[in-house]
PDB file of C-alpha atoms in Angstrom:
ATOM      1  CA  UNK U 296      64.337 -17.530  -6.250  1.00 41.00           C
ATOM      2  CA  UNK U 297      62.611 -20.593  -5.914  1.00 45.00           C
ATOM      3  CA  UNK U 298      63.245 -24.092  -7.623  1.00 43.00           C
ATOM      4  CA  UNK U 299      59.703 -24.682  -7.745  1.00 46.00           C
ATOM      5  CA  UNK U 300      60.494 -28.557  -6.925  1.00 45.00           C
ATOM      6  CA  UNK U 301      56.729 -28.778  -6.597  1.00 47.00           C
ATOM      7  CA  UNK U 302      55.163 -27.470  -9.997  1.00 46.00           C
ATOM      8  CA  UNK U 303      55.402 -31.372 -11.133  1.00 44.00           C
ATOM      9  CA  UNK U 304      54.893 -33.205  -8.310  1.00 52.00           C
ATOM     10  CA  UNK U 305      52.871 -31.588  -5.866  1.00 61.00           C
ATOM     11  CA  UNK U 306      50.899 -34.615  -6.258  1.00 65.00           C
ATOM     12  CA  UNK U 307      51.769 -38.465  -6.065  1.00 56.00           C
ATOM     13  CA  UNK U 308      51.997 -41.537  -8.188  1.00 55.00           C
ATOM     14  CA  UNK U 309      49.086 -40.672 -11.015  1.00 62.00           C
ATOM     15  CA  UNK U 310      49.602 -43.780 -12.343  1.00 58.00           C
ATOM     16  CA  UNK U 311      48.138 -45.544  -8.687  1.00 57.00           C
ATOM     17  CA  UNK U 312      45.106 -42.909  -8.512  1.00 70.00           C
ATOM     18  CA  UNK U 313      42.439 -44.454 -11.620  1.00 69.00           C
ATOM     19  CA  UNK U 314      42.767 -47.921 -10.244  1.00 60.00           C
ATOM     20  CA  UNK U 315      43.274 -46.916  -6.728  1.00 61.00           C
ATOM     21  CA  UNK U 316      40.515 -44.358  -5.796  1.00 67.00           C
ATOM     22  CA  UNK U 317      38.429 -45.930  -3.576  1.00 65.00           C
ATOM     23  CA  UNK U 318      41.245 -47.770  -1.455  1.00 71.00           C
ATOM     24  CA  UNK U 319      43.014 -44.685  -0.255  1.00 75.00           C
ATOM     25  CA  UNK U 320      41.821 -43.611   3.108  1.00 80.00           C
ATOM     26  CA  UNK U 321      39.974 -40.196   3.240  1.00 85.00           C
ATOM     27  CA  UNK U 322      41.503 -37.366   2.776  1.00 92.00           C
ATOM     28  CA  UNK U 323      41.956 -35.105   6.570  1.00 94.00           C
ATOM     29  CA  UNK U 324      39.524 -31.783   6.707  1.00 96.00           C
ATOM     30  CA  UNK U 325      41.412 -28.686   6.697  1.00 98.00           C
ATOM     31  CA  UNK U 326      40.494 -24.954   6.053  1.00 98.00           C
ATOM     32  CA  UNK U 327      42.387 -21.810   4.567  1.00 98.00           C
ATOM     33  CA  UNK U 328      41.739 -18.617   4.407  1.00 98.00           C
ATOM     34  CA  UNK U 329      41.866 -16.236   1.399  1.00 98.00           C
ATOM     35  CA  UNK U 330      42.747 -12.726   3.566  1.00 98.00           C
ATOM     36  CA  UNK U 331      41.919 -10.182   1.353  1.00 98.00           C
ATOM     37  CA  UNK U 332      42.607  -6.214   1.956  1.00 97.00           C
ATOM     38  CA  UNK U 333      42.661  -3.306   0.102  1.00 96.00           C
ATOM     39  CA  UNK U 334      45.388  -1.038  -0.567  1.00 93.00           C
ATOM     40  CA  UNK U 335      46.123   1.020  -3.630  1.00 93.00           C
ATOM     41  CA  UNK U 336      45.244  -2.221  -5.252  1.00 96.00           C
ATOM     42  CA  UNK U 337      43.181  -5.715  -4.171  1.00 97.00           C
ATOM     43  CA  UNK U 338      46.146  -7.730  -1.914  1.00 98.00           C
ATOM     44  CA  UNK U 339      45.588 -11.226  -0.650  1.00 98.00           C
ATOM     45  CA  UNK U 340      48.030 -12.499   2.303  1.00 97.00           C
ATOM     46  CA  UNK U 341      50.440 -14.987   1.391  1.00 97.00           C
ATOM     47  CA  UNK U 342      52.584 -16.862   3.700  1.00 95.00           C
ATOM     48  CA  UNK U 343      56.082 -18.844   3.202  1.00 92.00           C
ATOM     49  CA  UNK U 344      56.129 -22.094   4.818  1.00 85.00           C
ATOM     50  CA  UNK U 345      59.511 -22.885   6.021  1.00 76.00           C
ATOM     51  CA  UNK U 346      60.974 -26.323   3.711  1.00 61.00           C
ATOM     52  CA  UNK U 347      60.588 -28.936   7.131  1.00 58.00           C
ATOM     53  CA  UNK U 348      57.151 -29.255   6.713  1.00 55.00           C
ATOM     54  CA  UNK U 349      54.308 -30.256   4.677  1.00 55.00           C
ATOM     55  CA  UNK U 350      53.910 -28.146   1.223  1.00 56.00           C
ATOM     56  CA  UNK U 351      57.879 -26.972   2.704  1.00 61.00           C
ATOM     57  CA  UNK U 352      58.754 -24.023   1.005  1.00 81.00           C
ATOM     58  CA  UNK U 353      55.139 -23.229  -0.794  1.00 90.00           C
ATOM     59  CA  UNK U 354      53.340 -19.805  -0.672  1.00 95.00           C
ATOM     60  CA  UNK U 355      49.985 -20.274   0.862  1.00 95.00           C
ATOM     61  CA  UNK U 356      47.180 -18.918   2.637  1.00 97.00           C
ATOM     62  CA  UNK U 357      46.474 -19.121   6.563  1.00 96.00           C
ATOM     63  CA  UNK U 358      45.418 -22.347   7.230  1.00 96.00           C
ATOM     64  CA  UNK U 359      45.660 -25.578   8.303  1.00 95.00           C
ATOM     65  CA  UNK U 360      43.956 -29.305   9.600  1.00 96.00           C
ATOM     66  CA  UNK U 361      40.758 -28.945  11.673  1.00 98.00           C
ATOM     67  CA  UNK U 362      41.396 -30.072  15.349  1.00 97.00           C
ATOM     68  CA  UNK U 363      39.177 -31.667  17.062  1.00 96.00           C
ATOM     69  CA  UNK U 364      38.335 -28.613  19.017  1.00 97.00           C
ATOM     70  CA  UNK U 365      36.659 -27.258  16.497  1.00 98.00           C
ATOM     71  CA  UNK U 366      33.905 -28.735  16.476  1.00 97.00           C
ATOM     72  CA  UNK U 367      30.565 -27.278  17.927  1.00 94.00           C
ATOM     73  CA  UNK U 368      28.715 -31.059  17.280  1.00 92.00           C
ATOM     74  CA  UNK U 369      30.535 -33.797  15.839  1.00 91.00           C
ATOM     75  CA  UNK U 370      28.800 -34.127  12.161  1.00 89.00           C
ATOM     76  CA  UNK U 371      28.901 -30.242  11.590  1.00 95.00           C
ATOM     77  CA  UNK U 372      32.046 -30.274   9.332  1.00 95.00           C
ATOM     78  CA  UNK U 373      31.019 -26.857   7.553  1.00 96.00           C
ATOM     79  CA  UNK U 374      30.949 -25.325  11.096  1.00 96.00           C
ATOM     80  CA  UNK U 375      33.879 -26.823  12.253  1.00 98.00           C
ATOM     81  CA  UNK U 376      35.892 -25.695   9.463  1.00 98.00           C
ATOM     82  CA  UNK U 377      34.506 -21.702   9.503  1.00 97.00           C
ATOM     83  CA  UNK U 378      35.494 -22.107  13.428  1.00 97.00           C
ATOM     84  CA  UNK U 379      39.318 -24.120  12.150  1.00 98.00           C
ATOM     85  CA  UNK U 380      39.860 -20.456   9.431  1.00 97.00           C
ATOM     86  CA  UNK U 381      39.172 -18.102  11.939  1.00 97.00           C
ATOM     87  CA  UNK U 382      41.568 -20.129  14.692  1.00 97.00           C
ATOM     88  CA  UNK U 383      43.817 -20.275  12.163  1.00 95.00           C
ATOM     89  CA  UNK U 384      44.136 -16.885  10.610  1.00 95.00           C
ATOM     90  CA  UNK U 385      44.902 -15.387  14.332  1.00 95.00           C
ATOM     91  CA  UNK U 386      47.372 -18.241  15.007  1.00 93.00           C
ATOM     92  CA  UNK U 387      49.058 -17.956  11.773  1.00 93.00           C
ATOM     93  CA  UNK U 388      49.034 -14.564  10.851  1.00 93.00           C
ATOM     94  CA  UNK U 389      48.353 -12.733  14.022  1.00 93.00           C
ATOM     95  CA  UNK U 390      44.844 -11.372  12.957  1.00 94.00           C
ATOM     96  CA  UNK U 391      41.383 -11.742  14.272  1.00 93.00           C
ATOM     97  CA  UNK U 392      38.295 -12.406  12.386  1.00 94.00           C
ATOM     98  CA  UNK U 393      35.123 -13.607  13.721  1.00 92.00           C
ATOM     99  CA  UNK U 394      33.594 -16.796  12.177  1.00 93.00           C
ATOM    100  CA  UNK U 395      30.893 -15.422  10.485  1.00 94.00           C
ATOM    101  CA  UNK U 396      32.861 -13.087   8.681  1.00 96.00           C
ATOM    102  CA  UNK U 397      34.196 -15.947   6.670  1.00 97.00           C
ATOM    103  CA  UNK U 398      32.523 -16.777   3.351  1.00 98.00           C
ATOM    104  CA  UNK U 399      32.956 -20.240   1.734  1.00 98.00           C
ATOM    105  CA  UNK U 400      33.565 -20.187  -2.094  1.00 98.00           C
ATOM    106  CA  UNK U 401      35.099 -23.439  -2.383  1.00 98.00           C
ATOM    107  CA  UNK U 402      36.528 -27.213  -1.803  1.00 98.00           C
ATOM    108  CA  UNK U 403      39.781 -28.499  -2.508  1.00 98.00           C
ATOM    109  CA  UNK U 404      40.644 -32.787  -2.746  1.00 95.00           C
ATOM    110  CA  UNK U 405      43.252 -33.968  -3.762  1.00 93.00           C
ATOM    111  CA  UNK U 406      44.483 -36.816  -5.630  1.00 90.00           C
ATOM    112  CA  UNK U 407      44.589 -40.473  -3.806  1.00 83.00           C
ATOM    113  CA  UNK U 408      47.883 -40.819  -3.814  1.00 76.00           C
ATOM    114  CA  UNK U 409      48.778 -37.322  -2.509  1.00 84.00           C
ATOM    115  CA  UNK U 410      51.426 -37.238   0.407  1.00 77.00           C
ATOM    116  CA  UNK U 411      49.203 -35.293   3.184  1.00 81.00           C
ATOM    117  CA  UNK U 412      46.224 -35.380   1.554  1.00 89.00           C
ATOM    118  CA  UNK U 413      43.871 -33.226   2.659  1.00 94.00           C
ATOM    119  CA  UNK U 414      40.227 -32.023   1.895  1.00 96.00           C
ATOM    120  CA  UNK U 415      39.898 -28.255   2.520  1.00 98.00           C
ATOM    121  CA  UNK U 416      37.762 -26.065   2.956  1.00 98.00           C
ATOM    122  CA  UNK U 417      38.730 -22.164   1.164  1.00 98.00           C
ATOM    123  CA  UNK U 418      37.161 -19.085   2.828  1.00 98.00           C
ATOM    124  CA  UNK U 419      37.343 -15.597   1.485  1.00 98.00           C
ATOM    125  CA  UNK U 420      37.236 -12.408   4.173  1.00 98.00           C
ATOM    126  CA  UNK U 421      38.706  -9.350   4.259  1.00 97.00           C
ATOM    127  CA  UNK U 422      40.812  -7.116   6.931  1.00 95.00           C
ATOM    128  CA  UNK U 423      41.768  -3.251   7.138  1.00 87.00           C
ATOM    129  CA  UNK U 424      44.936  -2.164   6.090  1.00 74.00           C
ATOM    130  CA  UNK U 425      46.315  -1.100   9.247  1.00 76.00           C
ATOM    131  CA  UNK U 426      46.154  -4.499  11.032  1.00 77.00           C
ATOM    132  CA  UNK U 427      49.687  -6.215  11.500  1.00 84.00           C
ATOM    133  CA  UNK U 428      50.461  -9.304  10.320  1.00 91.00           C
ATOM    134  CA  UNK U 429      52.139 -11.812  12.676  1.00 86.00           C
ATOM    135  CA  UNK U 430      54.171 -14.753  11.794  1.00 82.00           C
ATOM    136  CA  UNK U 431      55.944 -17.136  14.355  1.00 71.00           C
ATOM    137  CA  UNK U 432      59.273 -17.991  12.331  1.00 66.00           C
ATOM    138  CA  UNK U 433      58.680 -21.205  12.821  1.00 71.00           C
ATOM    139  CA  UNK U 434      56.311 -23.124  10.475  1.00 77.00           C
ATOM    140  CA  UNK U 435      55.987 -19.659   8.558  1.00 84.00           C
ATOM    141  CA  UNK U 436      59.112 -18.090   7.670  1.00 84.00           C
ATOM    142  CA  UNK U 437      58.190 -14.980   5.579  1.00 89.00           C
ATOM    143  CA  UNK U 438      54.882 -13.396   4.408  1.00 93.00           C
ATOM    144  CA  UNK U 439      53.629 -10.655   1.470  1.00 95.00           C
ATOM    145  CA  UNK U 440      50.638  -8.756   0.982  1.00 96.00           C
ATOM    146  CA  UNK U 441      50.283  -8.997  -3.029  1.00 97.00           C
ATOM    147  CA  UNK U 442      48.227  -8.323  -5.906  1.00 98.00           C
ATOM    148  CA  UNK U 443      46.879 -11.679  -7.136  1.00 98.00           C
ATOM    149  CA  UNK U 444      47.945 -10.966 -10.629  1.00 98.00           C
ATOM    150  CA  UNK U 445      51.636 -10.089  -9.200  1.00 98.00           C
ATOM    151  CA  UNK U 446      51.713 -13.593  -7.141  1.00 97.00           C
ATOM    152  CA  UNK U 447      50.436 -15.402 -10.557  1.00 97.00           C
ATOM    153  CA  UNK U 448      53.742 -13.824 -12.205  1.00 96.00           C
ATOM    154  CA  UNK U 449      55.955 -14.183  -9.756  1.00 95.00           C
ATOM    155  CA  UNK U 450      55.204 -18.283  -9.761  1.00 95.00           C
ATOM    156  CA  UNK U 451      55.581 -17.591 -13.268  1.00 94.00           C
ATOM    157  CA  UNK U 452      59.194 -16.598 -13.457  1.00 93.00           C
ATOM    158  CA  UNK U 453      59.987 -18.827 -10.811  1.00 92.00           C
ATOM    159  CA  UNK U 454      60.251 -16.896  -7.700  1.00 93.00           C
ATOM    160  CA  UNK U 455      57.541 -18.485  -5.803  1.00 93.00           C
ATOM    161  CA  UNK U 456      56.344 -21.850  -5.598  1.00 92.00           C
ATOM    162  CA  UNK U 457      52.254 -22.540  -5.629  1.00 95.00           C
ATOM    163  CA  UNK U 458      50.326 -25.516  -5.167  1.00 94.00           C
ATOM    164  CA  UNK U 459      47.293 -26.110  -7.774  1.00 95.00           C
ATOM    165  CA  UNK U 460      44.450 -25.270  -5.615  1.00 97.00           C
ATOM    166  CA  UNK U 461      46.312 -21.693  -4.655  1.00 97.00           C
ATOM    167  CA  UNK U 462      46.925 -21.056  -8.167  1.00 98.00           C
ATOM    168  CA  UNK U 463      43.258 -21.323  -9.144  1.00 98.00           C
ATOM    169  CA  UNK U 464      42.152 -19.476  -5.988  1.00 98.00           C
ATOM    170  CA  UNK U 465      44.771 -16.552  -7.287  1.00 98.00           C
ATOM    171  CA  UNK U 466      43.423 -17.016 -10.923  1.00 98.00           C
ATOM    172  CA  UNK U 467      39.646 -16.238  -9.476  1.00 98.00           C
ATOM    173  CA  UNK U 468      40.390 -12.969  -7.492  1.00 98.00           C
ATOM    174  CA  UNK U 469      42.369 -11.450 -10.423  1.00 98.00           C
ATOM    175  CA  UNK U 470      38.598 -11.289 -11.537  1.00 97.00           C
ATOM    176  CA  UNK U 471      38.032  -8.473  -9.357  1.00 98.00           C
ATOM    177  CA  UNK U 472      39.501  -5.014  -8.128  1.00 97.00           C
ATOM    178  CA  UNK U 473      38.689  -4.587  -4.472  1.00 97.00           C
ATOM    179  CA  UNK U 474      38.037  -6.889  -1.679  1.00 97.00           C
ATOM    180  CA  UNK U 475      34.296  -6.279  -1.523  1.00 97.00           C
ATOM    181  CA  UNK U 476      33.740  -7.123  -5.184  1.00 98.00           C
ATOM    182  CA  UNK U 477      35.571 -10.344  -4.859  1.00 98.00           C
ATOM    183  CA  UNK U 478      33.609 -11.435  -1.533  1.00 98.00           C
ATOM    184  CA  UNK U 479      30.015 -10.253  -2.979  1.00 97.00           C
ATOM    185  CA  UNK U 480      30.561 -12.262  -5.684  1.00 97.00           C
ATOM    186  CA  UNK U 481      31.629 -15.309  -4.305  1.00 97.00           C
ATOM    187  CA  UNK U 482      29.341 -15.154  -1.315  1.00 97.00           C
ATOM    188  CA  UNK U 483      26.115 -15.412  -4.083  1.00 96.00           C
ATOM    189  CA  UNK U 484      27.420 -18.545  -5.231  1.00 96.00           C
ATOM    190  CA  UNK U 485      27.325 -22.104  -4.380  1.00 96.00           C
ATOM    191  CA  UNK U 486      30.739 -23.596  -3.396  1.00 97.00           C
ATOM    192  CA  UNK U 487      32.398 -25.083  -5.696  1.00 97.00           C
ATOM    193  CA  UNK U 488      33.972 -28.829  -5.072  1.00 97.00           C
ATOM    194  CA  UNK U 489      36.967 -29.549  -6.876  1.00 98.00           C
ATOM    195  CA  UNK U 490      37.721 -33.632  -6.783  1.00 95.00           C
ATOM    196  CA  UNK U 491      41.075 -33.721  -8.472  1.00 95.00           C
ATOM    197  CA  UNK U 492      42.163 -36.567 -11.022  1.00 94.00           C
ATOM    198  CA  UNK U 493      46.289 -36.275 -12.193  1.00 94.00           C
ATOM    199  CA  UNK U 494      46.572 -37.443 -15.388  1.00 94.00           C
ATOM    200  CA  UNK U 495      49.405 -37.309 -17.946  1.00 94.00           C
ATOM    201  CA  UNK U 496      49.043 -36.336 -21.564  1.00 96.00           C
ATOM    202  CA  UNK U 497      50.846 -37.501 -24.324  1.00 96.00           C
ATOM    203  CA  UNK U 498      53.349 -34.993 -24.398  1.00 95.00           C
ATOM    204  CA  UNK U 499      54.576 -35.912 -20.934  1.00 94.00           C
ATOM    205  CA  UNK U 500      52.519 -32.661 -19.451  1.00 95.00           C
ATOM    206  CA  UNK U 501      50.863 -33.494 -16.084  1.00 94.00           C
ATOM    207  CA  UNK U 502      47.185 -32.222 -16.543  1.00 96.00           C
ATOM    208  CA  UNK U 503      44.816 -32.015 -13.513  1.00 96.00           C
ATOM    209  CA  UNK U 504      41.537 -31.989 -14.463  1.00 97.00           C
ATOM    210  CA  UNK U 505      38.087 -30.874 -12.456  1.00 98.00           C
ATOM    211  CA  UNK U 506      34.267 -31.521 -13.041  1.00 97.00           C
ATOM    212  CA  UNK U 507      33.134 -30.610 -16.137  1.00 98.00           C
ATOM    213  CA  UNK U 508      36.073 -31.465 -18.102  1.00 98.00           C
ATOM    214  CA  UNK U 509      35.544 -33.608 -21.127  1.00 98.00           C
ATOM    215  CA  UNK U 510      38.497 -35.642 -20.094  1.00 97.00           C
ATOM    216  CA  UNK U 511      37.458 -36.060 -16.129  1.00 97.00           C
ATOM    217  CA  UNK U 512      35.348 -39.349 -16.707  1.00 95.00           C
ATOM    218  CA  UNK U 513      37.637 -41.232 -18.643  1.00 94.00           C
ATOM    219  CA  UNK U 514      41.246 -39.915 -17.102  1.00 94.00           C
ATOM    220  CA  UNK U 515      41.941 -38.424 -20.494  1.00 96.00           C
ATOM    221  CA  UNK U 516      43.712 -35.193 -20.830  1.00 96.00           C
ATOM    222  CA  UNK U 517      44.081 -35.843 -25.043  1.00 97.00           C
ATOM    223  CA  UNK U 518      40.600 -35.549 -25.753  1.00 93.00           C
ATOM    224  CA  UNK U 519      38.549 -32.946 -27.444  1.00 95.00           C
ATOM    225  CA  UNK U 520      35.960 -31.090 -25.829  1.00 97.00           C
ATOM    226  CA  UNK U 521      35.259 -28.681 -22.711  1.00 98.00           C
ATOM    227  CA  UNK U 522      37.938 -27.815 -20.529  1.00 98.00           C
ATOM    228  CA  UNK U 523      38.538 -27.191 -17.086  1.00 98.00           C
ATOM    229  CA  UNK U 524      41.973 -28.153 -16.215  1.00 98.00           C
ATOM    230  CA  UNK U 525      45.244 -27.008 -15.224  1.00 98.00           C
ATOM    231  CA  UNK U 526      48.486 -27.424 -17.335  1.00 97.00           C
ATOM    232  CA  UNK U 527      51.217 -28.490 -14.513  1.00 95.00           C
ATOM    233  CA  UNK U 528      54.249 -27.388 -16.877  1.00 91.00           C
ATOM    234  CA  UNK U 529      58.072 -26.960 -15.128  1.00 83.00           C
ATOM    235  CA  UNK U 530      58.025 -22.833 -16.760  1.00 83.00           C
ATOM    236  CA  UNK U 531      54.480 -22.097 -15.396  1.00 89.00           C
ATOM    237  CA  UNK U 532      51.148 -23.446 -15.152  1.00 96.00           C
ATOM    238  CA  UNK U 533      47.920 -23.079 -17.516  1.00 97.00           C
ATOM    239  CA  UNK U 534      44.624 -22.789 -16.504  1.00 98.00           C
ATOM    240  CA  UNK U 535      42.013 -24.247 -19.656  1.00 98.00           C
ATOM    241  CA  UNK U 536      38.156 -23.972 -18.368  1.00 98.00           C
ATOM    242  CA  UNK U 537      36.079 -23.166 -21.340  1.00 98.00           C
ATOM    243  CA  UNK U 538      33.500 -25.650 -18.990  1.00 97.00           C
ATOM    244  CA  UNK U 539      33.278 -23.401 -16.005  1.00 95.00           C
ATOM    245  CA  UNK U 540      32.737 -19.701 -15.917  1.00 93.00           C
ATOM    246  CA  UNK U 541      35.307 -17.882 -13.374  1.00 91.00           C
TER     247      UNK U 541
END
């Protein structure tokens, strides 16, 4: 079990983002990896970050900040962070992907005020079912191959602990029921930028809300309209997005 310290404050001081937004420094690039194979069901890879470091004790994907290294020429960020997933996913997990098997789907900022804040980019790929997954102990303690709909449920009833932008990511691939459906699909889209605004509603429920929500604008999670926004509540999260087709 899990005490999920991180379902309500994952990120920082909401009240400091609206007035703060454009003080904070920028947030550092990063990329993570969505490794997706197929079994007698879609899995995704999920790995357990040990509780000394940042996002301690969170299920996520491969990933991590883009080094400098990674950059073929110095204003190619999209480059840099296809080169930072696959570097990554062999460092992390053990496997081996080349670059341009990664497809982009999607961009992940967080609040101003977030401890560690960092922009990142999310890839999707996939891998065969025979290949081993390595994990150094360290930084990443533990590690599951599982059905996005069975991670969803498991942060549900408390047993693991997801940050927002995994959640979401989770939410998207229980869309689809093998690994090529879920990377032909996302590969014929644009990526999709989420800038995320914290806000809390008058029940006392933190709300983050995305483009397109009829709140976004104005920081307002109590107003009527289109939705696309995630309930942050301590028994499980809700995702609202009448705005945005998934």
């Amino acid at each position: 079990m899990t005490d999920n310290k991180h379902r309500n404050d994952i990120y920082g001081d909401i009240d400091d983002d609206r007035a703060k937004e454009a003080e904070f420094p920028p947030a550092i690039p990063a990329a993570t990896v969505l490794l997706l194979r197929d079994s007698a069901e879609l899995e995704v890879l999920m790995l357990h970050k040990t509780s000394k470091i940042a996002f301690g004790g969170m299920w996520v994907f491969p990933g991590g900040k883009i080094d400098e290294e990674d950059y073929d020429t110095p204003d190619d960020h999209d480059a840099a962070a296809r080169n930072a997933a696959s570097r990554e996913t062999t460092e992390e997990a053990g496997i081996t992907i080349a670059k341009d098997e990664f497809v982009w789907f999607s961009h992940w900022t967080p609040p101003p005020s977030t401890a560690r804040r960092y922009a990142t980019w999310f890839f999707v790929t996939a891998t065969d079912e025979d290949h081993e997954v390595a994990v150094d102990g360290g930084e990443i303690q533990n590690h599951q191959w599982v059905n996005p709909n069975e991670a969803l449920a498991q942060h549900a009833k408390g047993e693991i602990d997801l940050a927002p932008p995994t959640w979401v990511s989770l939410y998207q691939l229980t869309k689809f029921d093998r690994a090529n459906d879920a990377i032909n699909h996302l590969s014929g889209l644009d990526p999709r930028y989420y800038q995320t605004r914290v806000v809390k509603a008058e029940d006392g429920t933190r709300v983050a809300l995305w483009a397109g929500d009829h709140g976004y604008e104005d920081w307002n999670a109590d107003t009527d309209g289109d939705t696309h926004r995630l309930l942050m509540r301590s028994g499980g999260f809700e995702f609202h997005h009448s705005a945005i087709k998934y």
